[in-house]
């Protein structure tokens, strides 16, 4: 099962003393968020921490969460129904609402974070591989390095990836400190 929150960040209220930290002004008015804003530096870790606390001891036992995407896994259908009920109760108790159109209940195969998971097999998502294969051939060092960084997400599926990609690392963007060490 995959579970997706409905506007997850906006379901998390901000403590009144922290609201001023999100303030911004326009020509006409001054605003501040009353809920966790998307795009703020600390929003993803704050949201992840909240979801992890809600899932509690179920994490790594039969659930995993990355921000607002949760998966629930089980060896049997009956056990899965029990686990699904537990997770849904936890989310309901925390007043979270779900995006039912993006939830997939009791599936034997799912796509999750760019991977296709079926039984105990994990492989890259076909759509993501297609996008990499259909990428135009790089014509500059920067484009080649960008392609390698995109392909790197699937490095565990490519034997000898570091050896294949190594020649392109000389074109990697560097900081002033790294450039001075190369000299």
Coordinates of N, CA and C in Angstrom, one line a residue:
X1 N 0.8 -1.2 0.0 CA 0.0 0.0 0.0 C 0.9 1.2 0.0
X2 N 0.5 2.2 -0.8 CA 1.2 3.5 -0.7 C 0.1 4.5 -0.3
X3 N 0.5 5.4 0.6 CA -0.3 6.5 1.1 C 0.3 7.8 0.8
X4 N -0.5 8.7 0.4 CA -0.1 10.1 0.1 C -1.0 11.1 0.8
X5 N -0.4 12.0 1.5 CA -1.1 13.1 2.2 C -1.8 14.1 1.3
X6 N -2.9 14.6 1.7 CA -3.5 15.7 0.9 C -2.9 17.0 1.5
X7 N -2.0 17.7 0.6 CA -1.3 18.9 1.1 C -0.7 18.7 2.4
X8 N 0.1 17.7 2.6 CA 0.6 17.3 3.9 C 1.2 18.4 4.7
X9 N 2.1 19.3 4.2 CA 2.7 20.3 5.0 C 1.6 21.3 5.6
X10 N 0.6 21.5 4.8 CA -0.4 22.5 5.2 C -1.3 21.9 6.3
X11 N -1.2 20.6 6.6 CA -1.9 20.0 7.7 C -1.2 20.2 9.0
X12 N 0.0 20.7 9.0 CA 0.8 20.9 10.2 C 0.7 22.3 10.7
X13 N 0.1 22.6 11.8 CA 0.0 24.0 12.3 C 1.3 24.5 12.8
X14 N 1.6 25.7 12.7 CA 2.8 26.3 13.3 C 2.5 26.9 14.6
X15 N 3.5 26.7 15.5 CA 3.4 27.3 16.9 C 3.3 28.8 16.7
X16 N 2.4 29.5 17.4 CA 2.3 30.9 17.2 C 3.6 31.7 17.4
X17 N 4.5 31.2 18.2 CA 5.7 31.9 18.4 C 6.7 31.8 17.2
X18 N 6.4 30.8 16.4 CA 7.3 30.6 15.2 C 6.7 31.2 13.9
X19 N 5.5 31.7 14.0 CA 4.9 32.2 12.8 C 5.6 33.4 12.2
X20 N 6.2 34.2 13.1 CA 6.9 35.5 12.6 C 8.1 35.1 11.7
X21 N 8.6 33.9 11.9 CA 9.8 33.5 11.1 C 9.4 33.2 9.7
X22 N 8.1 33.1 9.4 CA 7.7 32.8 8.0 C 7.1 34.1 7.4
X23 N 7.3 35.2 8.0 CA 6.6 36.4 7.6 C 7.2 37.0 6.3
X24 N 6.3 37.6 5.5 CA 6.8 38.3 4.3 C 5.8 39.4 4.0
X25 N 6.2 40.4 3.3 CA 5.4 41.6 3.1 C 5.2 41.8 1.6
X26 N 4.1 42.3 1.2 CA 3.8 42.8 -0.1 C 3.6 44.3 0.0
X27 N 3.3 44.9 -1.1 CA 3.1 46.3 -1.2 C 1.9 46.7 -0.3
X28 N 0.9 45.7 -0.2 CA -0.4 46.0 0.5 C -0.5 45.5 1.9
X29 N 0.2 44.4 2.2 CA 0.0 43.8 3.5 C 1.2 43.0 3.9
X30 N 1.1 42.6 5.2 CA 2.1 41.7 5.9 C 1.4 40.4 6.1
X31 N 2.1 39.3 5.8 CA 1.6 38.0 5.9 C 2.5 37.1 6.7
X32 N 2.0 36.1 7.4 CA 2.8 35.0 8.0 C 2.0 33.7 8.0
X33 N 2.7 32.6 7.8 CA 2.1 31.3 7.7 C 1.5 30.9 9.1
X34 N 0.4 30.2 9.0 CA -0.1 29.6 10.3 C 0.1 28.1 10.2
X35 N 0.5 27.6 9.0 CA 0.8 26.2 8.8 C 2.2 26.1 8.2
X36 N 2.7 24.9 8.2 CA 4.1 24.6 7.7 C 4.2 25.0 6.3
X37 N 5.0 25.9 5.9 CA 5.1 26.3 4.5 C 5.9 25.4 3.6
X38 N 5.5 25.2 2.4 CA 6.4 24.5 1.5 C 7.5 25.4 1.0
X39 N 8.6 24.9 0.8 CA 9.8 25.7 0.3 C 10.6 26.3 1.4
X40 N 10.2 26.3 2.7 CA 11.1 26.7 3.7 C 12.1 25.7 4.0
X41 N 13.3 26.1 4.4 CA 14.4 25.2 4.6 C 14.1 24.1 5.6
X42 N 13.5 24.4 6.7 CA 13.3 23.4 7.7 C 12.0 22.7 7.6
X43 N 11.2 23.0 6.6 CA 9.9 22.3 6.5 C 10.0 20.8 6.2
X44 N 10.9 20.3 5.2 CA 11.0 18.9 5.0 C 11.4 18.1 6.3
X45 N 12.5 18.5 7.0 CA 12.9 17.7 8.1 C 11.8 17.8 9.3
X46 N 11.2 18.9 9.4 CA 10.1 19.0 10.4 C 9.0 18.1 10.1
X47 N 8.5 18.1 8.8 CA 7.4 17.2 8.4 C 7.9 15.7 8.6
X48 N 9.1 15.4 8.1 CA 9.6 14.0 8.3 C 9.6 13.6 9.7
X49 N 10.0 14.4 10.6 CA 10.1 14.1 12.0 C 8.7 13.8 12.6
X50 N 7.7 14.6 12.2 CA 6.3 14.4 12.6 C 5.8 13.1 12.1
X51 N 6.0 12.8 10.8 CA 5.5 11.5 10.3 C 6.1 10.4 10.9
X52 N 7.4 10.5 11.2 CA 8.2 9.4 11.8 C 7.7 9.1 13.3
X53 N 7.3 10.2 14.0 CA 6.8 10.1 15.3 C 5.4 9.4 15.3
X54 N 4.6 9.8 14.3 CA 3.3 9.2 14.2 C 3.4 7.7 13.9
X55 N 4.2 7.3 13.0 CA 4.4 5.9 12.6 C 5.0 5.1 13.8
X56 N 5.9 5.8 14.6 CA 6.4 5.2 15.7 C 7.1 3.8 15.5
X57 N 6.7 2.8 16.3 CA 7.4 1.5 16.2 C 7.1 0.8 14.9
X58 N 6.1 1.2 14.1 CA 5.8 0.5 12.9 C 6.9 0.8 11.8
X59 N 7.7 1.9 12.0 CA 8.7 2.2 11.0 C 9.8 1.1 10.9
X60 N 10.1 0.6 9.7 CA 11.0 -0.4 9.5 C 10.5 -1.8 9.9
X61 N 9.4 -1.8 10.6 CA 8.8 -3.1 10.9 C 7.8 -3.5 9.8
X62 N 7.0 -2.5 9.4 CA 6.1 -2.7 8.2 C 5.6 -1.4 7.6
X63 N 6.3 -0.3 7.9 CA 6.1 0.9 7.1 C 7.4 1.7 6.9
X64 N 7.4 2.5 5.9 CA 8.5 3.4 5.6 C 7.8 4.7 5.1
X65 N 8.5 5.8 5.4 CA 8.0 7.1 5.0 C 9.1 8.0 4.5
X66 N 8.8 8.6 3.4 CA 9.7 9.7 2.9 C 8.8 10.9 2.7
X67 N 8.9 11.8 3.6 CA 8.0 13.0 3.6 C 6.6 12.6 3.6
X68 N 5.8 12.9 2.5 CA 4.4 12.6 2.6 C 4.0 11.4 1.8
X69 N 5.0 10.5 1.5 CA 4.8 9.2 0.9 C 5.1 8.1 1.9
X70 N 4.1 7.3 2.2 CA 4.2 6.2 3.1 C 4.0 4.9 2.4
X71 N 4.8 3.9 2.6 CA 4.4 2.5 2.1 C 4.2 1.6 3.3
X72 N 3.3 0.7 3.2 CA 3.0 -0.3 4.2 C 3.2 -1.7 3.4
X73 N 4.0 -2.6 4.1 CA 4.2 -3.9 3.4 C 4.0 -5.0 4.4
X74 N 3.6 -6.2 3.9 CA 3.2 -7.3 4.7 C 3.4 -8.6 3.9
X75 N 3.7 -9.7 4.6 CA 3.8 -11.0 3.8 C 2.5 -11.6 3.4
X76 N 1.4 -11.3 4.2 CA 0.1 -11.9 3.8 C -1.0 -10.8 3.7
X77 N -2.1 -11.1 3.1 CA -3.1 -10.1 2.9 C -3.8 -9.8 4.2
X78 N -4.1 -10.9 5.0 CA -4.7 -10.6 6.3 C -3.9 -9.8 7.2
X79 N -2.6 -10.0 7.3 CA -1.7 -9.2 8.1 C -1.6 -7.8 7.5
X80 N -1.7 -7.7 6.2 CA -1.7 -6.3 5.6 C -2.9 -5.5 6.0
X81 N -4.0 -6.1 6.1 CA -5.2 -5.4 6.5 C -5.1 -4.9 7.9
X82 N -4.5 -5.7 8.8 CA -4.3 -5.3 10.2 C -3.3 -4.1 10.2
X83 N -2.2 -4.2 9.5 CA -1.2 -3.2 9.5 C -1.8 -1.9 8.9
X84 N -2.5 -2.0 7.8 CA -3.1 -0.9 7.2 C -4.1 -0.2 8.1
X85 N -4.9 -0.9 8.9 CA -5.8 -0.4 9.8 C -5.0 0.4 10.9
X86 N -3.9 -0.2 11.4 CA -3.1 0.5 12.4 C -2.5 1.8 11.9
X87 N -2.0 1.8 10.7 CA -1.4 3.1 10.2 C -2.5 4.1 9.9
X88 N -3.6 3.7 9.4 CA -4.7 4.6 9.1 C -5.2 5.2 10.4
X89 N -5.3 4.4 11.5 CA -5.8 4.9 12.8 C -4.8 5.9 13.3
X90 N -3.5 5.6 13.2 CA -2.4 6.5 13.7 C -2.5 7.9 12.9
X91 N -2.7 7.8 11.6 CA -2.8 9.1 10.9 C -4.1 9.8 11.2
X92 N -5.2 9.1 11.4 CA -6.5 9.7 11.8 C -6.4 10.4 13.2
X93 N -5.7 9.7 14.1 CA -5.5 10.2 15.5 C -4.7 11.5 15.4
X94 N -3.9 11.6 14.4 CA -3.0 12.8 14.3 C -3.7 13.9 13.4
X95 N -5.0 13.6 13.0 CA -5.8 14.5 12.2 C -5.2 14.7 10.8
X96 N -4.5 13.8 10.2 CA -4.0 13.9 8.9 C -5.1 13.4 7.9
X97 N -5.2 14.1 6.8 CA -6.1 13.7 5.7 C -5.3 13.2 4.5
X98 N -5.8 12.3 3.8 CA -5.1 11.6 2.7 C -5.6 12.1 1.3
X99 N -4.8 12.0 0.3 CA -5.1 12.2 -1.0 C -5.5 10.9 -1.6
X100 N -6.8 10.5 -1.5 CA -7.2 9.2 -1.9 C -6.9 8.8 -3.3
X101 N -6.9 9.8 -4.2 CA -6.6 9.6 -5.6 C -5.1 9.1 -5.8
X102 N -4.3 9.4 -4.9 CA -2.9 9.0 -5.0 C -2.5 7.8 -4.2
X103 N -3.4 7.3 -3.4 CA -3.2 6.1 -2.5 C -3.5 4.8 -3.3
X104 N -2.6 3.8 -3.1 CA -2.8 2.5 -3.7 C -2.9 1.5 -2.6
X105 N -4.0 0.9 -2.5 CA -4.3 0.0 -1.4 C -4.1 -1.5 -1.8
X106 N -3.3 -2.2 -0.9 CA -3.1 -3.6 -1.1 C -2.6 -4.1 -2.5
X107 N -1.6 -3.4 -3.0 CA -1.1 -3.8 -4.3 C 0.1 -4.8 -4.1
X108 N 0.3 -5.6 -5.1 CA 1.4 -6.5 -5.1 C 2.6 -5.9 -5.7
X109 N 2.4 -4.8 -6.4 CA 3.5 -4.1 -7.0 C 3.2 -2.6 -6.9
X110 N 4.3 -1.8 -6.6 CA 4.1 -0.3 -6.5 C 5.3 0.4 -7.1
X111 N 5.1 1.6 -7.5 CA 6.2 2.5 -7.8 C 6.4 3.5 -6.7
X112 N 7.6 3.6 -6.2 CA 7.9 4.4 -5.0 C 9.2 5.0 -5.1
X113 N 9.3 6.4 -5.1 CA 10.5 7.1 -5.2 C 11.4 6.7 -6.3
X114 N 10.8 6.5 -7.5 CA 11.6 6.2 -8.7 C 12.0 4.8 -8.8
X115 N 11.4 3.9 -8.0 CA 11.7 2.5 -8.1 C 10.4 1.7 -8.2
X116 N 10.5 0.6 -8.9 CA 9.3 -0.4 -9.0 C 9.6 -1.5 -8.0
X117 N 8.7 -1.7 -7.1 CA 8.8 -2.7 -6.1 C 7.8 -3.8 -6.3
X118 N 8.2 -5.0 -6.4 CA 7.3 -6.1 -6.7 C 7.8 -7.4 -5.9
X119 N 7.0 -7.8 -5.0 CA 7.4 -8.9 -4.1 C 8.7 -8.5 -3.4
X120 N 9.8 -9.2 -3.6 CA 11.1 -8.8 -2.9 C 12.1 -8.2 -4.0
X121 N 11.6 -7.9 -5.1 CA 12.4 -7.3 -6.2 C 12.2 -5.8 -6.3
X122 N 13.4 -5.1 -6.4 CA 13.4 -3.7 -6.6 C 14.2 -3.4 -7.8
X123 N 13.6 -2.6 -8.7 CA 14.3 -2.1 -9.9 C 13.9 -0.7 -10.2
X124 N 14.7 -0.1 -11.1 CA 14.4 1.3 -11.4 C 13.0 1.4 -12.1
X125 N 12.4 2.5 -11.9 CA 11.1 2.8 -12.6 C 11.3 2.9 -14.1
X126 N 10.4 2.2 -14.8 CA 10.6 2.2 -16.3 C 10.5 3.6 -16.9
X127 N 9.6 4.4 -16.3 CA 9.5 5.8 -16.8 C 10.8 6.6 -16.7
X128 N 11.5 6.4 -15.5 CA 12.7 7.1 -15.3 C 13.8 6.6 -16.2
X129 N 13.9 5.3 -16.4 CA 14.9 4.8 -17.3 C 14.7 5.3 -18.7
X130 N 13.4 5.3 -19.1 CA 13.1 5.8 -20.4 C 13.5 7.2 -20.6
X131 N 13.3 8.0 -19.6 CA 13.7 9.4 -19.6 C 15.2 9.5 -19.8
X132 N 16.0 8.7 -19.1 CA 17.4 8.7 -19.2 C 17.9 8.3 -20.6
X133 N 17.3 7.2 -21.1 CA 17.6 6.7 -22.4 C 17.3 7.7 -23.5
X134 N 16.2 8.4 -23.3 CA 15.8 9.3 -24.4 C 16.4 10.7 -24.2
X135 N 17.3 10.9 -23.2 CA 18.0 12.2 -23.1 C 18.9 12.4 -24.3
X136 N 18.9 13.6 -24.8 CA 19.8 13.9 -25.9 C 21.3 13.7 -25.5
X137 N 22.1 13.3 -26.4 CA 23.5 13.1 -26.1 C 24.1 14.4 -25.7
X138 N 24.8 14.4 -24.6 CA 25.5 15.7 -24.1 C 26.5 16.2 -25.1
X139 N 26.5 17.5 -25.2 CA 27.5 18.1 -26.2 C 28.5 19.0 -25.4
X140 N 28.3 19.1 -24.1 CA 29.3 19.9 -23.3 C 29.6 19.1 -22.1
X141 N 30.7 19.4 -21.5 CA 31.1 18.7 -20.3 C 30.1 18.9 -19.2
X142 N 29.5 20.1 -19.1 CA 28.5 20.4 -18.1 C 27.3 19.5 -18.3
X143 N 26.8 19.3 -19.5 CA 25.7 18.5 -19.8 C 26.0 17.0 -19.5
X144 N 27.2 16.6 -19.8 CA 27.6 15.2 -19.6 C 27.6 14.9 -18.1
X145 N 28.2 15.9 -17.3 CA 28.2 15.7 -15.9 C 26.8 15.7 -15.3
X146 N 25.9 16.5 -15.8 CA 24.5 16.5 -15.3 C 23.8 15.2 -15.6
X147 N 24.1 14.6 -16.8 CA 23.6 13.3 -17.1 C 24.1 12.2 -16.1
X148 N 25.4 12.2 -15.8 CA 25.9 11.3 -14.9 C 25.3 11.4 -13.5
X149 N 25.1 12.6 -13.1 CA 24.4 12.9 -11.8 C 23.0 12.3 -11.8
X150 N 22.3 12.5 -12.9 CA 20.9 11.9 -13.0 C 21.0 10.4 -12.9
X151 N 21.9 9.8 -13.7 CA 22.0 8.3 -13.7 C 22.5 7.8 -12.4
X152 N 23.2 8.6 -11.6 CA 23.8 8.1 -10.4 C 22.8 7.7 -9.4
X153 N 21.5 8.2 -9.5 CA 20.5 7.7 -8.6 C 20.3 6.2 -8.7
X154 N 20.6 5.6 -9.8 CA 20.4 4.2 -10.0 C 21.7 3.4 -10.0
X155 N 22.8 4.0 -9.4 CA 24.1 3.4 -9.4 C 24.1 2.0 -8.9
X156 N 23.3 1.6 -7.9 CA 23.3 0.3 -7.4 C 22.9 -0.8 -8.4
X157 N 22.3 -0.3 -9.5 CA 21.8 -1.2 -10.5 C 22.8 -1.3 -11.7
X158 N 23.8 -0.5 -11.7 CA 24.8 -0.4 -12.8 C 26.2 -0.9 -12.3
X159 N 26.6 -2.1 -12.6 CA 27.9 -2.6 -12.2 C 29.0 -1.7 -12.7
X160 N 29.9 -1.4 -11.8 CA 31.1 -0.6 -12.2 C 30.7 0.8 -12.5
X161 N 29.6 1.3 -11.9 CA 29.2 2.7 -12.2 C 30.3 3.7 -11.9
X162 N 31.0 3.6 -10.8 CA 32.0 4.6 -10.5 C 33.1 4.7 -11.5
X163 N 33.5 3.5 -12.0 CA 34.5 3.4 -13.0 C 34.1 4.1 -14.3
X164 N 32.8 3.8 -14.7 CA 32.3 4.4 -15.9 C 32.2 5.9 -15.8
X165 N 31.7 6.4 -14.7 CA 31.5 7.8 -14.5 C 32.8 8.6 -14.1
X166 N 33.8 8.0 -13.7 CA 35.0 8.6 -13.1 C 35.6 9.7 -14.1
X167 N 35.7 9.4 -15.4 CA 36.3 10.4 -16.2 C 35.6 11.8 -16.3
X168 N 34.3 11.7 -16.0 CA 33.5 12.9 -16.0 C 33.6 13.8 -14.7
X169 N 34.1 13.2 -13.7 CA 34.1 13.9 -12.4 C 35.1 15.1 -12.4
X170 N 36.0 15.1 -13.4 CA 36.9 16.2 -13.5 C 36.2 17.5 -13.9
X171 N 35.0 17.3 -14.4 CA 34.2 18.4 -14.8 C 33.2 18.9 -13.8
X172 N 33.3 18.2 -12.6 CA 32.3 18.5 -11.6 C 32.5 19.9 -11.1
X173 N 31.3 20.6 -10.8 CA 31.4 21.9 -10.2 C 32.1 21.9 -8.9
X174 N 33.0 22.8 -8.6 CA 33.7 22.8 -7.4 C 33.6 24.1 -6.7
X175 N 34.0 24.1 -5.4 CA 34.0 25.3 -4.6 C 35.4 26.0 -4.8
X176 N 35.6 27.2 -4.4 CA 36.9 27.8 -4.4 C 37.9 27.0 -3.6
X177 N 37.5 26.5 -2.5 CA 38.4 25.7 -1.6 C 38.9 24.4 -2.3
X178 N 37.9 23.8 -3.0 CA 38.3 22.6 -3.8 C 39.2 22.9 -4.9
X179 N 39.0 24.0 -5.6 CA 39.9 24.4 -6.7 C 41.3 24.7 -6.2
X180 N 41.4 25.3 -5.1 CA 42.8 25.6 -4.6 C 43.5 24.4 -4.2
X181 N 42.8 23.4 -3.7 CA 43.4 22.1 -3.4 C 43.9 21.3 -4.6
X182 N 43.2 21.5 -5.7 CA 43.6 20.9 -7.0 C 44.9 21.5 -7.5
X183 N 45.1 22.8 -7.2 CA 46.3 23.5 -7.8 C 47.6 23.0 -7.2

